[in-house]
Amino acid sequence: MSTVRAALRMTEVSGPEALWLLEGSRLGRLVYVRREQAVVRPGRHVWHVGRLVVRTPVPAAAVSASAAYHVDEVDRDTGTGWSVTADGPAEVVADPDEAAHYRRVLCGWTHGPHDTIVRLRPRTVTGFRFARVRG
């Protein structure tokens, strides 16, 4: 009796498809460097006018001038799904009215005094799909 094994394959997706996957999700991770250490924090996001706006529990002063945002949806049992990363210049949204708007739109986490709205201007948006293939 023979069994057919299904292997996992990772396939790069186009920029527009990666952006479409990113726009369709709401939970990810902000990644930035602070004092030569990589910092990863959860975030809720929305795509708005070519910018990724992220609400995350970090001190505003800690956000570096460049950051990445990573989103994925992977089924833990099958290993199938997708992963997208956007990176580019980042800035804290300083305008109180704009920040208040995004706090209403994006639910966040309570983490002491830290509740920061970050605007990321992606230079690149890359992604991969993970699928099972027979063979």
XYZ file of C-alpha atoms in Angstrom:
135
model
C 0.000 0.000 0.000
C 1.468 3.345 -0.988
C 0.734 6.647 0.609
C 0.943 9.949 -1.189
C 2.635 12.589 0.886
C 1.731 16.224 0.550
C 4.660 18.597 0.888
C 4.516 22.256 1.747
C 5.493 24.776 -0.876
C 6.151 28.480 -0.347
C 5.319 30.683 -3.347
C 6.011 34.396 -3.612
C 2.959 36.520 -4.427
C 2.867 39.713 -6.474
C 2.970 43.126 -4.811
C -0.729 43.810 -5.523
C -1.751 40.423 -4.091
C 0.416 40.968 -0.999
C -1.223 44.361 -0.505
C -4.681 42.800 -0.956
C -3.891 40.198 1.746
C -2.590 42.923 4.074
C -5.670 45.081 3.562
C -7.955 42.124 4.311
C -6.510 41.473 7.753
C -6.469 43.583 10.894
C -3.909 42.059 13.279
C -0.139 41.989 12.852
C 3.203 42.853 14.426
C 5.197 46.081 14.279
C 8.941 45.405 14.081
C 11.569 48.071 14.727
C 15.073 48.437 16.133
C 15.659 50.089 19.505
C 19.155 50.295 21.027
C 20.444 47.731 18.524
C 17.743 45.222 19.533
C 14.858 44.052 17.361
C 11.523 44.863 19.041
C 8.291 43.124 18.008
C 4.928 44.378 19.275
C 1.353 43.431 18.361
C -0.645 45.891 16.339
C -4.027 46.522 14.779
C -3.913 48.209 11.405
C -5.847 49.829 8.627
C -4.692 50.780 5.133
C -5.506 54.429 4.454
C -4.543 56.514 1.418
C -1.404 54.524 0.592
C -0.274 54.386 4.220
C -0.451 51.669 6.823
C -1.741 53.043 10.128
C -0.958 50.866 13.153
C -2.159 51.095 16.754
C 0.380 49.396 18.990
C 1.362 49.269 22.686
C 4.793 50.940 22.475
C 6.168 54.207 23.848
C 5.969 56.849 21.129
C 9.602 57.835 21.736
C 10.727 54.258 21.010
C 9.430 54.167 17.433
C 12.345 54.392 15.032
C 12.377 56.226 11.703
C 12.089 52.939 9.821
C 9.949 49.921 10.670
C 8.359 46.809 9.284
C 4.890 45.406 9.785
C 4.241 41.702 9.469
C 0.874 39.974 9.024
C 0.160 36.314 8.486
C -2.619 33.784 8.556
C -1.318 30.233 8.765
C -3.385 27.184 9.697
C -1.467 25.493 12.501
C -2.665 22.016 11.524
C -2.044 22.122 7.765
C 0.697 24.763 7.549
C -1.181 26.460 4.717
C -1.875 30.167 4.513
C 0.054 33.317 3.737
C 2.525 35.863 5.130
C 3.054 39.544 4.196
C 5.649 42.105 5.282
C 5.620 45.850 4.579
C 8.580 48.058 5.424
C 9.529 51.676 5.119
C 9.700 55.014 6.930
C 7.596 55.236 10.091
C 6.308 58.167 12.091
C 4.151 58.596 15.152
C 0.818 60.277 14.410
C 1.203 63.433 16.502
C -2.000 65.263 15.584
C -4.388 64.627 18.520
C -7.539 64.655 16.370
C -6.092 62.218 13.836
C -4.768 59.948 16.600
C -8.183 60.018 18.343
C -9.843 59.026 15.068
C -7.583 55.980 14.673
C -8.081 55.011 18.338
C -11.824 54.870 17.612
C -11.292 52.855 14.418
C -8.669 50.438 15.761
C -9.177 48.577 19.020
C -5.965 48.308 21.017
C -4.344 46.809 24.087
C -3.843 48.388 27.471
C -0.142 48.392 28.306
C 0.608 51.057 30.862
C 0.799 54.530 29.326
C 1.710 53.188 25.891
C -0.888 53.479 23.147
C 0.771 54.759 20.013
C -0.522 55.345 16.492
C 2.204 54.814 13.879
C 2.001 55.656 10.178
C 4.155 53.459 7.967
C 4.859 54.506 4.373
C 5.723 51.170 2.753
C 8.578 51.114 0.280
C 8.047 47.392 -0.223
C 5.182 45.001 0.390
C 6.186 41.374 -0.101
C 4.356 38.160 0.564
C 4.235 34.397 0.318
C 1.530 31.753 0.159
C 2.024 28.386 1.854
C 0.247 25.481 0.162
C 0.274 21.694 0.183
C 1.323 19.959 -3.016
C 1.166 16.256 -3.826
C 4.280 14.426 -4.737
